[in-house]
PDB file of C-alpha atoms in Angstrom:
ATOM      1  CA  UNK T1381      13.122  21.435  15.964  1.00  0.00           C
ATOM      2  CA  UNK T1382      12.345  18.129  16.895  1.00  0.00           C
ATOM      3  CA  UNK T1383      13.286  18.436  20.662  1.00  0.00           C
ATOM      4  CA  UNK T1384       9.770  20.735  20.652  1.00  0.00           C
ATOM      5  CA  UNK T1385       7.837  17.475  19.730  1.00  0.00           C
ATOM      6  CA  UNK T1386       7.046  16.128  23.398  1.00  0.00           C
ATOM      7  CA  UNK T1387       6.375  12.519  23.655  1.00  0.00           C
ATOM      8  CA  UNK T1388       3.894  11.226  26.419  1.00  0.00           C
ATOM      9  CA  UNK T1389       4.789   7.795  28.628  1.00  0.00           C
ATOM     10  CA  UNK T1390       0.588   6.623  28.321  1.00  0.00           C
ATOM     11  CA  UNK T1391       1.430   2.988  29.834  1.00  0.00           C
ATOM     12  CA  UNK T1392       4.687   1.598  31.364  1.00  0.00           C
ATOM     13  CA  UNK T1393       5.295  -1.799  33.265  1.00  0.00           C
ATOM     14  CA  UNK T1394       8.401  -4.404  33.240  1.00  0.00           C
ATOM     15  CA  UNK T1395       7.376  -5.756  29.805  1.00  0.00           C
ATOM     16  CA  UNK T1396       6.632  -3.232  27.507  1.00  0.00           C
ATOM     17  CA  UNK T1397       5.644   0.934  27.094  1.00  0.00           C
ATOM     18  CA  UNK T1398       3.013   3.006  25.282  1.00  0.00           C
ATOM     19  CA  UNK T1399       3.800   6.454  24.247  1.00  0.00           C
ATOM     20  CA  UNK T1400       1.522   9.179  22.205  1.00  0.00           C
ATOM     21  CA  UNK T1401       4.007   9.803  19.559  1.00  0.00           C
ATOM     22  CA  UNK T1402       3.604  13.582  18.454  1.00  0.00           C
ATOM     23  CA  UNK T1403       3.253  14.397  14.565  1.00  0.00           C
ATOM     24  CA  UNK T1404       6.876  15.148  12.699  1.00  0.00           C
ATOM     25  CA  UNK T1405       8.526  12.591  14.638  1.00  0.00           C
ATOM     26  CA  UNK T1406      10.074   9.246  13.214  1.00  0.00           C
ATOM     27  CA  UNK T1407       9.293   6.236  14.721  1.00  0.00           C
ATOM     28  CA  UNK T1408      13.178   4.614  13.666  1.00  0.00           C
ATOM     29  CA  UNK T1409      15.472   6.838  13.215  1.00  0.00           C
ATOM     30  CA  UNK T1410      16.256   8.245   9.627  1.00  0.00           C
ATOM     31  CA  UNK T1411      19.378   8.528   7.842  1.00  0.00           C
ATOM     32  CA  UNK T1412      19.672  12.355   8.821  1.00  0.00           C
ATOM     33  CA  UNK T1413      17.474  12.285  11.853  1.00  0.00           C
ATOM     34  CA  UNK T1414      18.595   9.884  15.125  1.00  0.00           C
ATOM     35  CA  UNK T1415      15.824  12.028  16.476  1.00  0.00           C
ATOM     36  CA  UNK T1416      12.597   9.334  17.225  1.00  0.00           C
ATOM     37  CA  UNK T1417      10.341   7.197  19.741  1.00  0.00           C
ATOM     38  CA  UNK T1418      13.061   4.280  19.554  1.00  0.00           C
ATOM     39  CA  UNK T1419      15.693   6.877  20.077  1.00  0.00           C
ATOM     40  CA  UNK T1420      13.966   8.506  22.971  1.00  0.00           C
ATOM     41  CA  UNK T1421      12.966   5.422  24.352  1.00  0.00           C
ATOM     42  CA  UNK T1422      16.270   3.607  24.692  1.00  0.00           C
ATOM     43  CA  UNK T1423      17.960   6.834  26.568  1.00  0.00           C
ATOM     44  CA  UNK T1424      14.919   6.882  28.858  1.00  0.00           C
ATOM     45  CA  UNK T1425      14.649   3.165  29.447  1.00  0.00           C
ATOM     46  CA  UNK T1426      18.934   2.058  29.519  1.00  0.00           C
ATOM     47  CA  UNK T1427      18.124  -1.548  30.699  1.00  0.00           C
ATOM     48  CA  UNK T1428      15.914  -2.317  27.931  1.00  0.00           C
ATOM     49  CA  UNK T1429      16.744  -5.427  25.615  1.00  0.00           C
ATOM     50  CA  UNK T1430      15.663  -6.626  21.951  1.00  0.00           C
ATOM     51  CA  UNK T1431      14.395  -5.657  19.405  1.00  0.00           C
ATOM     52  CA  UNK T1432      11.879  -2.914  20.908  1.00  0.00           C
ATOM     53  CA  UNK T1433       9.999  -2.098  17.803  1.00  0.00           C
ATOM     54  CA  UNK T1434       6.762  -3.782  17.078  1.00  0.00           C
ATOM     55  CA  UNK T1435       5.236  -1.504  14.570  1.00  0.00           C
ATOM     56  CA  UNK T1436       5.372   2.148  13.319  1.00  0.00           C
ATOM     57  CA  UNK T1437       3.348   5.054  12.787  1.00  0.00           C
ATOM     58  CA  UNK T1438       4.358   7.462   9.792  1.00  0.00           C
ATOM     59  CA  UNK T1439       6.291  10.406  11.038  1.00  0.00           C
ATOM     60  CA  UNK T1440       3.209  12.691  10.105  1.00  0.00           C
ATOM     61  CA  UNK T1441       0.782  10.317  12.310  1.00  0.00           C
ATOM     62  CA  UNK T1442       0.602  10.953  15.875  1.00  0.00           C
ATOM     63  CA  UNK T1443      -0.869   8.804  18.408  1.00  0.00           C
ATOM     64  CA  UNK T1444      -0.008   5.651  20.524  1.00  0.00           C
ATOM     65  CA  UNK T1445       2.788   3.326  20.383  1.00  0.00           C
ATOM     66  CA  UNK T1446       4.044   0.158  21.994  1.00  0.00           C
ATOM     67  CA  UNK T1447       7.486  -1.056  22.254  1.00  0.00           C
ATOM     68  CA  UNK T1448       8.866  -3.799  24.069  1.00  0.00           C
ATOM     69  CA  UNK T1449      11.269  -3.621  26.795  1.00  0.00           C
ATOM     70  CA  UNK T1450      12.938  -7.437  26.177  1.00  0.00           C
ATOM     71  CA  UNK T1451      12.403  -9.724  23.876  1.00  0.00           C
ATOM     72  CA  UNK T1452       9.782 -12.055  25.596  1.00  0.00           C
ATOM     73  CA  UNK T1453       7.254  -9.210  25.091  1.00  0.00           C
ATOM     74  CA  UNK T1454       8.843  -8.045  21.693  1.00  0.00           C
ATOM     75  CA  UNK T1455       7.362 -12.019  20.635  1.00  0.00           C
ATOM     76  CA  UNK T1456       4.378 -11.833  22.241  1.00  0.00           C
ATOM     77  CA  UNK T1457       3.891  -8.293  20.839  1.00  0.00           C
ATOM     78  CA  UNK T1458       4.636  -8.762  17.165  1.00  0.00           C
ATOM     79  CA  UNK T1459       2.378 -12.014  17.354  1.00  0.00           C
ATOM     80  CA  UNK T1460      -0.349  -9.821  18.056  1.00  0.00           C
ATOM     81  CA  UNK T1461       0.001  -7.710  15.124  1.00  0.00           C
ATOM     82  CA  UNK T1462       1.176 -10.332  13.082  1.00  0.00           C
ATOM     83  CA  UNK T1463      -2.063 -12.603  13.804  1.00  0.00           C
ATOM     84  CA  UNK T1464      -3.922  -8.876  13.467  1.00  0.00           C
ATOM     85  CA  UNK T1465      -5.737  -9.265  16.832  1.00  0.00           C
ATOM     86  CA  UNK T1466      -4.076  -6.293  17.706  1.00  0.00           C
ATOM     87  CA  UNK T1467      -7.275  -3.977  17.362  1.00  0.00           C
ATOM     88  CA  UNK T1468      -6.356  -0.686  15.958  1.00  0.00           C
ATOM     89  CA  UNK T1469      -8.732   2.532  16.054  1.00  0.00           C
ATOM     90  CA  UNK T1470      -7.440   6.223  14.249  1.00  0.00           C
ATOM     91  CA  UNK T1471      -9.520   9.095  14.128  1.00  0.00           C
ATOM     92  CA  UNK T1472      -9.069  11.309  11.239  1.00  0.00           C
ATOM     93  CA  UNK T1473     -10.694  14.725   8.754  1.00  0.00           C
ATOM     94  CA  UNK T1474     -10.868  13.926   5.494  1.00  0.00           C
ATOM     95  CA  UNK T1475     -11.537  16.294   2.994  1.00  0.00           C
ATOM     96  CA  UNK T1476     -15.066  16.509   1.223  1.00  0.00           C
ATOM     97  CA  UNK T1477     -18.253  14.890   3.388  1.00  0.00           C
ATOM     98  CA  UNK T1478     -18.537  11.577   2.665  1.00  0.00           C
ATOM     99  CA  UNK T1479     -22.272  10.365   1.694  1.00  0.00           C
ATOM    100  CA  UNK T1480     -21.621   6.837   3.453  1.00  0.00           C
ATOM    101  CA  UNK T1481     -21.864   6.480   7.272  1.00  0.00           C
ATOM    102  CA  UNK T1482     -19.817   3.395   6.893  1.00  0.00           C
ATOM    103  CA  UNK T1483     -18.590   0.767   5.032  1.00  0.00           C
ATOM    104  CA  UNK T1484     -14.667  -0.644   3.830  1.00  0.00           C
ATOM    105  CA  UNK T1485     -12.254  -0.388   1.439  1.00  0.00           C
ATOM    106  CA  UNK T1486     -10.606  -3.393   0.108  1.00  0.00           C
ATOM    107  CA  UNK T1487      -7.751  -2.000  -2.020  1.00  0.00           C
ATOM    108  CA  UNK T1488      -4.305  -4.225  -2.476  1.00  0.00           C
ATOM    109  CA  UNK T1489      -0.975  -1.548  -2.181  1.00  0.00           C
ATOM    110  CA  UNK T1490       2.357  -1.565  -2.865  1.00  0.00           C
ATOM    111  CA  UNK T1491       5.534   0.914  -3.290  1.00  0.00           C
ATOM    112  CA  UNK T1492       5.131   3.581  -6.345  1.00  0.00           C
ATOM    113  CA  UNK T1493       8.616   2.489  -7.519  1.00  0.00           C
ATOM    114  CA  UNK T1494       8.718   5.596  -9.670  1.00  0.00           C
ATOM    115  CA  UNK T1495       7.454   8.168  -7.020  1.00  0.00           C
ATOM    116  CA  UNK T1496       9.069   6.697  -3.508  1.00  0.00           C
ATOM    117  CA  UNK T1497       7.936   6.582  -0.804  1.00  0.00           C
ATOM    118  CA  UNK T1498       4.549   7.313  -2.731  1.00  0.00           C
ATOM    119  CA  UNK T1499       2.307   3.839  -2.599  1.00  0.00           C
ATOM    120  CA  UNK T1500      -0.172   2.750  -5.279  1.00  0.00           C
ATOM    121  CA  UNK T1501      -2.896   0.491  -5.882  1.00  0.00           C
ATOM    122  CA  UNK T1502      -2.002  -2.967  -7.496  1.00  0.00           C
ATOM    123  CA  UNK T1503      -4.095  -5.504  -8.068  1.00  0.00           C
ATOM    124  CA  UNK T1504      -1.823  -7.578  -9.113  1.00  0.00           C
ATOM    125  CA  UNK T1505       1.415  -7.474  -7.177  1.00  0.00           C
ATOM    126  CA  UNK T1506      -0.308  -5.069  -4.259  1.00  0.00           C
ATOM    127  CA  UNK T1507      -0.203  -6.348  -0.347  1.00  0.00           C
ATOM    128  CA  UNK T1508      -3.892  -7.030   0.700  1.00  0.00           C
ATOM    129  CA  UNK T1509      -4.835  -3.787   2.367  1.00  0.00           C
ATOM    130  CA  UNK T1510      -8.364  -3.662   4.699  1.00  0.00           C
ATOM    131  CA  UNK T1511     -10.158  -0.978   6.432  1.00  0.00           C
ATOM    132  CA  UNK T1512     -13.169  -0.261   8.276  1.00  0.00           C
ATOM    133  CA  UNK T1513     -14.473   2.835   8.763  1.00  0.00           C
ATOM    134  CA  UNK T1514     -17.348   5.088  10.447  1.00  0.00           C
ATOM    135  CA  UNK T1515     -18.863   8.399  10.188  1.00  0.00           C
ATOM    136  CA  UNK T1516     -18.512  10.448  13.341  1.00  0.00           C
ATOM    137  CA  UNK T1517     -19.519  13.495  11.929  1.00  0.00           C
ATOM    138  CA  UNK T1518     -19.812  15.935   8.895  1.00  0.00           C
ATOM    139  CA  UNK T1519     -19.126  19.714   8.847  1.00  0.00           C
ATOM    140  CA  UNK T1520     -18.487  22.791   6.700  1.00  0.00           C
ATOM    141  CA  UNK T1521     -17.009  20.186   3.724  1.00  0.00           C
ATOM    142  CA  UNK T1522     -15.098  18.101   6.094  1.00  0.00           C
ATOM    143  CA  UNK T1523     -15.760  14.319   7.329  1.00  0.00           C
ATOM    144  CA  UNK T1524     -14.365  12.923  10.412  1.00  0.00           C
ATOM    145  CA  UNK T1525     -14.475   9.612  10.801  1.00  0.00           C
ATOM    146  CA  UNK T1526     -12.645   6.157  12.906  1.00  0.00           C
ATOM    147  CA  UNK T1527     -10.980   3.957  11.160  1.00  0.00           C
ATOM    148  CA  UNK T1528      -9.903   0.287  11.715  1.00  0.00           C
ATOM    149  CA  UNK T1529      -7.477  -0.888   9.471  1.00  0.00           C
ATOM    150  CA  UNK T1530      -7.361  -5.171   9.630  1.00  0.00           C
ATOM    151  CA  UNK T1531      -3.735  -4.990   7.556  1.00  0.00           C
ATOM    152  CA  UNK T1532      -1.222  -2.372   8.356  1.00  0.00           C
ATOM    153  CA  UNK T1533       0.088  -1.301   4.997  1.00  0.00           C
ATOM    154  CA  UNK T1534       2.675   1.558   4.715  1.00  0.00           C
ATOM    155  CA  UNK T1535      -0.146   4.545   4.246  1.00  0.00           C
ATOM    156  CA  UNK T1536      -2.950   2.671   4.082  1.00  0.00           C
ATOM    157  CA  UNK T1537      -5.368   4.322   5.846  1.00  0.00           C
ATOM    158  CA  UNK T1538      -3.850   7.777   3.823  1.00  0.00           C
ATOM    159  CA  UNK T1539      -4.280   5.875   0.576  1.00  0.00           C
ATOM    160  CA  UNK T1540      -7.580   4.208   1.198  1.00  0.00           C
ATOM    161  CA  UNK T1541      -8.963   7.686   1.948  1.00  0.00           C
ATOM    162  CA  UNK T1542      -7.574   9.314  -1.125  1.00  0.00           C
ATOM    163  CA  UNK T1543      -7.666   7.197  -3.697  1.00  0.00           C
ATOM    164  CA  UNK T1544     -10.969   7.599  -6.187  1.00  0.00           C
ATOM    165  CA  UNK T1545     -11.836   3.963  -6.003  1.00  0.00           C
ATOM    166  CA  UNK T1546     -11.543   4.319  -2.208  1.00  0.00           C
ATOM    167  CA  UNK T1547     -13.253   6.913  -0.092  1.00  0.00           C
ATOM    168  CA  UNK T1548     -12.084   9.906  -2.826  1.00  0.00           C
ATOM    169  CA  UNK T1549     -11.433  12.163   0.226  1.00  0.00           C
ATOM    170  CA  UNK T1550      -7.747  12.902   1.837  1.00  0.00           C
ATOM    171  CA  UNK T1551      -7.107  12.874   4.880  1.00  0.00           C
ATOM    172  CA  UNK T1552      -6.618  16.799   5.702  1.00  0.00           C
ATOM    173  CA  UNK T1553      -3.107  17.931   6.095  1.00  0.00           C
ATOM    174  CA  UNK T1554      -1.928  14.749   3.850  1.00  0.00           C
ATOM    175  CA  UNK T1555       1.421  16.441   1.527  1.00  0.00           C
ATOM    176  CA  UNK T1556       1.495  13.154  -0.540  1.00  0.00           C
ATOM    177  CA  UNK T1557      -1.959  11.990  -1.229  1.00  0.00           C
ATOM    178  CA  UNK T1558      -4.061  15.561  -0.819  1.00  0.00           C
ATOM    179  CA  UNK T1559      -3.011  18.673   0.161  1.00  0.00           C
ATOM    180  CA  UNK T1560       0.171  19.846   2.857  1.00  0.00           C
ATOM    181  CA  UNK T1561      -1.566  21.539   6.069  1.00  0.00           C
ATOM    182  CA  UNK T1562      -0.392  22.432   9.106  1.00  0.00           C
ATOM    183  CA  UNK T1563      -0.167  18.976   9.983  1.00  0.00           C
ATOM    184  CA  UNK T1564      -1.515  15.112   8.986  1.00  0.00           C
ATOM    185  CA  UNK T1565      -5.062  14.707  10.797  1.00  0.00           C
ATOM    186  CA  UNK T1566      -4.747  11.222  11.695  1.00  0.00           C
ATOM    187  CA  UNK T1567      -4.249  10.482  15.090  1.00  0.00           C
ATOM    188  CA  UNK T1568      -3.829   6.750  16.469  1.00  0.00           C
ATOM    189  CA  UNK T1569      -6.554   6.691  19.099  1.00  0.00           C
ATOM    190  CA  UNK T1570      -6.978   3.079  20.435  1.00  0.00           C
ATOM    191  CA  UNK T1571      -4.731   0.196  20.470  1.00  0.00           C
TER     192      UNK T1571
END
């Protein structure tokens, strides 16, 4: 029941607002689910005006969220991720400990058009896709690390943990690119 998922107000002010979106709910709503953070937010906020999404988080990710509350900020907003000075920081458990303490992955991704919504590396018709990352820890098999992804490709940072010529190590909880758990451990940290 999505009603259970509780979204947090982290920021509010006349131009925009920041939520902690909770894992298993859509950022836009979904053909059979209205249920989501743009949903939410236009009941809670009736005045607000434009376009209001700037960027999403998959509905397995939880973490923060901006939308804007006219279109003024919606521009100013979207330049920001568009010029990628948006700075982005997700903490996340991979599976397996990881023998780097940092480093990045440079692998190009695009839509598995046989296995939707599945993505793949392509280095020839893939969207450049960029991530930092950093050890924070390592324990009983598991890594935990930040990462800062420079592109925002539909599961990148899932795929760039995942795939062998990445970091070889899902992200725990990941049902597409590792193994289903109680839930994706990726959270969006910073922003």
């Amino acid at each position: 029941n999505s009603n259970a998922l509780e979204m947090k107000i982290l920021y509010d002010d006349e131009s925009f607002v920041a939520v902690n979106k909770p894992s298993g709910l859509l950022s836009v709503p979904g053909k059979e689910k209205p249920d989501s953070v743009y949903e939410r937010i236009l009941k809670m906020y009736p005045g607000i005006s434009g376009p209001v999404i700037v960027h999403r988080l998959d509905m397995d990710t939880s973490g923060i969220m901006v939308l804007a509350k006219n279109k003024r900020a919606h521009k100013k907003l979207q330049e920001q991720f568009i010029e990628r000075t948006a700075k982005k920081r997700y903490v996340a458990v991979l599976e397996g400990e990881l023998t780097t303490s940092e480093g990045s992955i440079d692998l190009p991704l695009r839509v598995d058009l046989d296995n939707r919504p599945h993505q793949m590396v392509c280095y020839e018709y893939g969207k450049p896709a960029f991530t930092r990352y950093k050890v924070i820890s390592r324990d009983n098999g598991k890594t935990r690390v930040h990462f800062y992804p420079h592109t925002g490709r539909t599961h990148q940072l899932r795929m760039h943990a995942a795939h062998p010529n990445g970091l070889n190590a899902p992200i725990v909880g990941d049902d597409l690119y590792g193994t289903r758990g109680n839930r994706l451990h990726l959270h969006a940290e910073q922003l």
